[in-house]
XYZ file of C-alpha atoms in Angstrom:
502
model
C 81.661 120.914 118.189
C 83.969 119.899 115.371
C 82.164 121.507 112.435
C 78.941 121.939 110.481
C 77.975 120.926 106.963
C 76.426 123.341 104.505
C 72.635 123.774 104.559
C 70.721 122.033 101.775
C 67.304 123.545 101.082
C 63.964 121.757 100.771
C 64.992 118.104 100.738
C 64.572 115.025 102.899
C 67.484 113.280 101.162
C 70.388 115.714 101.452
C 73.774 114.741 100.043
C 76.268 116.887 101.975
C 79.430 117.949 100.200
C 81.556 119.455 102.975
C 84.293 117.128 104.189
C 85.843 117.109 107.647
C 89.499 116.233 108.167
C 90.262 114.402 111.421
C 93.267 112.563 112.816
C 92.724 108.802 112.882
C 94.469 106.423 115.300
C 93.783 102.702 115.085
C 94.675 102.237 118.741
C 92.318 104.864 120.149
C 88.568 104.912 120.527
C 87.389 108.130 118.905
C 83.739 108.762 119.743
C 81.705 110.858 117.317
C 78.214 112.350 117.481
C 76.279 113.753 114.525
C 73.306 116.033 115.205
C 70.863 116.947 112.438
C 68.868 120.173 112.312
C 66.225 121.683 110.078
C 67.355 125.275 109.590
C 64.616 127.923 109.742
C 66.596 131.153 109.869
C 70.087 132.621 109.506
C 70.754 132.282 113.258
C 73.910 130.312 114.175
C 72.212 129.385 117.479
C 71.127 125.728 117.246
C 68.286 126.134 119.749
C 66.524 128.354 117.193
C 66.245 125.410 114.754
C 64.349 122.109 114.753
C 66.313 119.111 116.025
C 65.885 116.128 113.653
C 67.819 113.489 115.594
C 71.368 112.279 116.176
C 73.765 109.392 115.606
C 76.575 108.097 117.827
C 79.456 106.001 116.494
C 83.237 105.759 116.573
C 85.654 106.749 113.822
C 86.857 103.121 113.859
C 83.321 101.934 113.106
C 83.129 104.090 109.971
C 86.622 103.130 108.817
C 86.099 99.448 109.680
C 82.793 99.151 107.772
C 82.824 97.611 104.312
C 84.254 100.183 101.920
C 84.566 102.534 104.934
C 80.882 103.349 104.532
C 78.582 103.152 107.553
C 74.795 103.403 107.418
C 73.047 104.014 110.741
C 69.541 104.823 111.958
C 69.093 108.361 113.274
C 67.677 108.382 116.831
C 66.764 110.879 119.519
C 63.097 111.701 119.022
C 61.026 109.211 121.051
C 58.498 107.192 119.053
C 59.616 108.646 115.730
C 61.520 107.113 112.801
C 64.131 109.755 112.037
C 65.625 108.265 108.861
C 69.188 107.054 108.307
C 72.577 108.672 107.928
C 75.351 107.476 105.614
C 78.910 108.260 106.705
C 81.970 107.621 104.541
C 85.657 108.019 105.292
C 88.736 108.115 103.112
C 92.399 108.462 103.910
C 94.174 111.562 102.629
C 96.681 110.455 100.009
C 99.265 113.164 100.502
C 100.049 111.695 103.888
C 101.585 108.577 102.451
C 103.295 109.506 99.195
C 107.072 109.411 99.056
C 109.264 110.925 96.381
C 112.473 109.567 94.904
C 114.578 112.484 93.601
C 118.053 112.937 92.160
C 120.016 116.163 91.613
C 123.267 117.196 89.962
C 125.072 120.556 89.809
C 127.201 122.433 87.317
C 130.030 124.939 87.686
C 129.673 125.504 91.434
C 131.936 128.098 93.054
C 135.413 126.861 93.959
C 135.775 127.332 97.718
C 138.927 125.396 98.518
C 142.307 127.031 98.037
C 144.026 123.897 96.767
C 141.427 121.445 95.400
C 137.904 121.890 94.100
C 134.841 122.055 96.385
C 133.238 119.097 98.239
C 129.566 119.984 97.723
C 126.401 118.768 99.477
C 122.769 119.978 99.535
C 120.535 120.786 102.521
C 116.731 120.823 102.068
C 114.341 122.870 104.233
C 110.541 122.972 104.266
C 108.836 126.240 105.171
C 106.436 126.460 108.113
C 103.219 128.449 108.491
C 105.085 131.197 110.387
C 107.697 131.680 107.649
C 110.461 129.807 109.490
C 112.314 126.848 107.918
C 112.844 123.290 109.178
C 115.620 121.065 107.841
C 114.224 117.893 106.253
C 117.079 116.305 104.275
C 120.837 116.431 103.659
C 122.536 114.751 100.700
C 125.862 112.996 100.967
C 129.084 114.924 100.213
C 130.623 114.463 96.740
C 134.377 115.017 97.035
C 136.552 117.286 94.947
C 134.274 118.393 92.096
C 132.390 121.477 90.896
C 129.983 119.274 88.881
C 128.659 116.769 91.444
C 125.977 114.130 90.822
C 124.299 113.205 94.126
C 122.696 109.836 94.791
C 118.914 109.578 94.465
C 117.138 109.817 97.826
C 113.639 109.053 99.086
C 111.649 111.425 101.300
C 108.001 111.471 102.388
C 105.861 114.263 100.956
C 104.817 115.038 104.513
C 108.423 115.718 105.532
C 109.180 117.683 102.371
C 106.250 120.101 102.365
C 103.700 118.925 104.925
C 101.468 117.804 102.076
C 101.132 121.385 100.770
C 102.289 121.294 97.140
C 102.811 125.054 96.811
C 104.770 125.619 100.005
C 108.319 126.941 99.561
C 111.157 124.439 99.708
C 114.559 126.050 100.260
C 117.750 124.308 99.193
C 121.221 125.426 100.299
C 124.487 124.331 98.705
C 127.596 123.948 100.894
C 131.228 123.027 100.518
C 132.055 120.438 103.180
C 134.935 121.151 105.611
C 136.436 118.571 107.956
C 136.165 120.889 110.982
C 132.423 121.361 110.461
C 132.663 125.006 109.359
C 131.081 124.235 105.977
C 131.333 127.067 103.425
C 128.056 128.413 102.053
C 128.059 128.347 98.218
C 124.518 129.603 97.626
C 120.821 128.787 97.703
C 117.602 128.587 95.662
C 113.918 127.896 96.308
C 111.320 125.670 94.662
C 108.113 123.832 95.583
C 106.760 120.305 95.336
C 104.587 121.385 92.403
C 107.628 122.744 90.522
C 109.695 119.639 91.237
C 106.873 117.334 90.177
C 107.298 118.553 86.570
C 110.361 116.285 86.589
C 113.462 116.778 84.463
C 112.793 119.887 82.317
C 114.008 123.415 81.732
C 111.830 124.472 84.709
C 113.918 122.413 87.078
C 117.328 123.957 86.445
C 118.036 126.393 89.296
C 120.578 129.165 89.632
C 122.472 128.925 92.908
C 122.625 132.445 94.357
C 124.860 133.740 97.139
C 123.065 136.937 98.365
C 126.292 138.406 99.843
C 128.140 138.120 96.537
C 125.142 139.411 94.639
C 125.083 142.528 96.827
C 128.804 143.191 96.415
C 129.600 142.318 92.811
C 127.920 144.112 89.922
C 128.825 141.423 87.380
C 127.728 138.480 89.611
C 125.499 136.043 87.724
C 125.339 132.956 89.961
C 127.438 130.437 91.890
C 126.553 127.575 89.573
C 123.340 125.692 88.748
C 121.539 122.697 90.250
C 119.456 120.428 88.008
C 116.757 117.934 88.948
C 117.586 114.660 87.154
C 114.560 112.582 88.154
C 111.386 112.725 90.238
C 109.340 109.603 91.006
C 106.271 109.429 93.265
C 105.719 106.223 95.243
C 102.525 105.666 97.204
C 102.918 103.528 100.305
C 99.920 101.313 100.953
C 98.509 101.798 104.427
C 96.715 99.693 107.018
C 93.467 101.416 106.029
C 93.838 100.368 102.388
C 93.541 96.747 103.497
C 90.661 97.441 105.887
C 88.868 99.337 103.130
C 89.480 96.449 100.749
C 87.637 94.167 103.161
C 90.402 92.543 105.260
C 88.797 91.380 108.501
C 90.534 91.415 111.876
C 89.610 88.347 113.932
C 89.903 88.832 117.643
C 90.400 85.885 120.038
C 90.646 86.126 123.826
C 92.486 83.702 126.131
C 92.105 84.021 129.902
C 94.366 82.583 132.579
C 92.435 80.367 135.033
C 95.424 79.160 137.081
C 95.195 78.917 140.868
C 97.842 81.625 141.406
C 95.099 84.178 140.595
C 93.507 83.459 143.996
C 90.048 82.167 144.886
C 87.470 84.170 142.842
C 85.233 84.418 145.922
C 87.910 86.415 147.810
C 88.321 90.182 147.264
C 92.114 89.665 147.011
C 91.688 87.455 143.917
C 92.486 88.873 140.475
C 89.311 87.071 139.343
C 87.168 88.545 142.146
C 83.658 89.222 140.889
C 83.025 92.631 142.378
C 79.428 93.716 141.713
C 80.489 97.382 141.530
C 83.518 97.381 139.291
C 85.329 95.228 136.768
C 88.300 93.181 137.906
C 91.639 93.538 136.116
C 90.758 90.769 133.631
C 87.454 92.422 132.784
C 89.071 95.814 132.361
C 91.846 94.639 130.055
C 89.319 92.694 128.002
C 86.970 95.628 127.618
C 89.671 98.232 126.913
C 91.224 96.252 124.059
C 88.080 94.532 122.811
C 86.000 97.643 122.395
C 88.478 99.087 119.914
C 89.181 95.899 117.976
C 85.514 95.000 117.568
C 85.061 97.905 115.133
C 87.187 95.993 112.596
C 85.407 92.639 112.846
C 82.212 92.579 110.813
C 80.394 89.712 112.550
C 81.489 90.752 116.075
C 81.702 87.061 117.033
C 84.791 86.398 119.153
C 86.206 83.016 120.189
C 86.957 83.125 123.933
C 89.228 80.525 125.514
C 90.476 79.715 128.977
C 93.577 77.829 130.137
C 94.917 76.290 133.334
C 91.643 75.058 134.906
C 90.002 71.755 135.854
C 86.769 71.351 133.918
C 83.527 69.763 135.052
C 82.297 67.069 135.146
C 85.451 64.905 135.377
C 87.987 67.507 136.560
C 90.409 67.073 133.648
C 92.928 69.937 133.307
C 92.618 71.968 130.087
C 94.833 74.628 128.525
C 92.433 75.413 125.718
C 88.747 75.349 126.696
C 85.795 77.358 125.392
C 84.539 79.908 127.918
C 80.970 79.438 126.669
C 81.211 75.670 127.348
C 80.863 74.780 123.662
C 84.163 73.475 122.207
C 82.586 73.115 118.724
C 81.572 76.769 118.719
C 83.633 78.908 121.137
C 82.282 82.176 119.642
C 80.714 84.822 121.900
C 78.582 87.701 120.690
C 80.490 90.976 121.062
C 82.715 91.961 123.967
C 79.701 91.802 126.274
C 79.182 88.163 125.270
C 82.834 87.420 126.080
C 82.464 89.076 129.500
C 79.351 87.018 130.218
C 81.045 83.724 129.242
C 84.061 84.667 131.376
C 81.894 85.242 134.471
C 79.979 81.990 133.826
C 83.229 79.992 133.551
C 84.501 81.378 136.837
C 81.490 79.817 138.560
C 81.872 76.377 136.941
C 85.594 75.575 136.586
C 88.230 74.990 139.250
C 91.333 77.190 139.032
C 94.391 74.982 138.694
C 97.635 75.030 136.663
C 100.256 75.105 135.242
C 100.392 78.264 133.087
C 100.757 77.016 129.510
C 100.514 79.496 126.607
C 101.427 77.251 123.657
C 98.001 75.529 123.321
C 96.025 78.786 122.864
C 98.683 80.254 120.542
C 98.557 77.077 118.433
C 94.743 77.194 118.489
C 94.708 80.613 116.779
C 97.666 79.667 114.543
C 95.619 76.746 113.125
C 92.983 79.212 111.922
C 95.544 81.754 110.718
C 97.428 79.154 108.677
C 94.276 78.369 106.690
C 93.846 81.949 105.356
C 97.107 83.407 104.147
C 95.676 85.456 101.263
C 95.438 88.701 103.262
C 91.644 88.568 103.635
C 91.931 87.936 107.379
C 94.306 88.822 110.180
C 94.186 87.315 113.671
C 94.832 89.043 116.988
C 95.114 86.916 120.135
C 94.749 88.684 123.486
C 96.176 86.631 126.380
C 95.435 87.967 129.870
C 97.565 86.275 132.526
C 98.795 86.696 136.080
C 102.186 85.482 135.593
C 104.948 83.062 135.473
C 104.812 80.906 132.390
C 105.406 77.132 132.681
C 105.949 76.092 129.051
C 108.482 78.727 127.955
C 110.267 76.534 125.373
C 107.017 75.401 123.705
C 105.632 78.953 123.769
C 108.738 80.334 122.071
C 108.463 77.660 119.414
C 104.761 78.489 118.889
C 105.583 82.192 118.513
C 108.437 81.578 116.056
C 106.080 79.431 113.948
C 103.236 81.958 114.243
C 105.498 84.810 113.086
C 105.064 83.475 109.525
C 101.268 83.686 109.837
C 98.816 86.598 109.630
C 98.602 86.986 113.403
C 99.671 89.133 116.351
C 99.727 88.269 120.048
C 98.987 90.725 122.820
C 99.827 89.729 126.394
C 98.458 91.755 129.288
C 100.030 90.819 132.613
C 97.780 91.404 135.635
C 98.735 91.296 139.305
C 102.041 91.873 141.091
C 104.158 88.995 139.657
C 107.537 89.377 137.961
C 107.038 89.455 134.200
C 110.609 88.973 132.969
C 109.608 86.039 130.764
C 106.915 88.157 129.084
C 109.426 90.920 128.314
C 111.542 88.253 126.640
C 108.586 87.068 124.519
C 107.875 90.671 123.478
C 111.013 90.599 121.334
C 111.419 94.391 121.128
C 114.948 94.245 122.522
C 116.087 90.820 121.309
C 114.212 89.035 118.512
C 112.758 85.801 119.921
C 114.184 82.472 118.756
C 113.579 78.763 119.272
C 116.054 75.962 118.458
C 118.240 78.403 116.554
C 115.367 79.718 114.400
C 114.504 83.397 114.777
C 110.978 84.797 114.508
C 110.356 86.151 111.010
C 108.847 89.329 112.495
C 108.002 90.705 115.923
C 104.388 89.688 116.653
C 104.180 89.912 120.455
C 103.321 93.012 122.452
C 103.447 92.729 126.268
C 102.136 95.290 128.742
C 101.904 95.024 132.535
C 98.442 96.080 133.693
C 99.782 97.639 136.903
C 101.329 100.490 134.902
C 97.798 101.721 134.142
C 96.286 101.786 137.611
C 96.909 105.117 139.221
C 97.515 105.293 142.937
C 94.025 106.445 143.787
C 92.672 103.344 142.047
C 90.945 105.482 139.407
C 91.195 102.988 136.554
C 89.085 104.656 133.947
C 91.652 107.276 133.061
C 94.121 104.547 132.353
C 91.968 102.274 130.191
C 92.353 104.411 127.063
C 96.107 104.470 127.621
C 96.180 100.696 128.108
C 94.332 100.114 124.832
C 96.604 102.587 123.074
C 99.839 100.937 124.226
C 98.512 97.443 123.611
C 97.255 98.120 120.097
C 99.782 100.670 118.819
C 102.048 98.034 117.197
C 99.241 96.118 115.435
C 99.042 98.173 112.194
C 102.815 97.858 111.662
C 102.837 94.135 112.472
C 99.913 93.739 110.080
C 101.695 95.670 107.291
C 104.945 93.775 107.798
C 103.095 90.482 107.187
C 101.412 91.817 104.039
C 104.678 93.285 102.690
C 106.763 90.162 103.293
C 104.081 88.114 101.496
C 103.666 90.679 98.697
C 99.922 90.887 99.372
C 98.325 94.025 97.945
C 95.049 95.428 99.320
C 91.889 94.374 97.465
C 90.210 97.229 95.636
C 87.603 98.957 97.760
C 83.973 98.493 96.701
C 82.772 101.370 94.483
C 81.843 104.532 96.410
C 78.199 105.049 97.305
C 76.244 107.147 94.837
C 72.885 108.367 96.107
C 69.878 107.568 93.920
C 68.909 110.438 91.630
C 65.884 112.240 92.984
C 63.356 113.151 90.332
C 62.823 116.892 90.348
C 59.154 117.683 90.804
C 58.004 120.555 88.649
C 54.804 122.521 89.108
């Protein structure tokens, strides 16, 4: 149990006020259940109250709905209409603000015997238990007692954990080459204080407690003044989703002969009646998370590397549902169905060409560059790629488009070429042109099968590793293009209920 709302008396249309703060991860499936009760007494024991029904959904479903507002029928009492629930989500702002600050100091203590001091500042945020954690150091300004430090940017999270009244401690040091920096003094403030900007409130006396204890006439060891304070809000992945950006998910499946005959248990495409094969698992793990962000849940599903009926021509870009004009399947289950149907009708062949399916999605992506749509292509393959040069060229061209490519390698093959496409170590290039941004994420499926063959544990991890880079790849496209999120639709306001008076 995560929490309970307040109780609202005598109404069938309650508008609950209590909010619940949860951690959100795009790449994880976070299942939620809401149970509704009619409270009859003060007892905290739920079995003492009337159950009114329940709703199951994922956090991604709420966040991915238009305006991050999900309306769902309440179920759980057979044969009874239980009403509807309206769930809304919003991102906490403090998590993504950054601050640009600049400080100077006056008349600091002279620590060096020959020259003046070489001062720098160290910032600490306080923790719940009263301890301090270092969060920023300024540069050293040489040979002065009146330094002006450069402006620096720090996230509000790092500075005070989003708590505006938490103590921030700042220490002033005189830099020494041997690392034994001399302590000049310290002072404390808070985000709320600093946010008043340049004013008499933000001039601080630097105090050295040792000197203060010893010398009666001690006033301070100088002053530090805040020169400027500017808040910048970073836009997040969720701002775009909330503003209506849709994520279009396309699947491409490798039908080359190296996968083995689907009728044989050794084949990667083996249709086991009791459990999913590796292709099915990868598809389900990734698809079930991504589908929360696609409003029509219609996914194009393609195959490559097979001979198609009736004439046996080889295709590297065919519709799994057999309809080239309309390759869309309904939901992940529809994709799975089309995949199994294809296995029965096509002949596995070769070679393994990626470029045609990448170019297929790129054609769609190049027609909507306004930030309203983003395309994710999932390629599931068993191996060695035949058209490396063309694939690299396709990826370099696609890196300018609103798209990302996920490659899941199944089976025991060597995947060196895939690692190269991933571009995490060396940015991918073709004919001397480098990819504008990294858009490929490769993961070998075998890393997620534990020795006992218990896959299920590993599916969540597979999805997590496969999808973790998508929000950043998405944001990098939007930033490079200067595309701002659309405003979210206005928040839901419940209709006013007329008060009935006796």
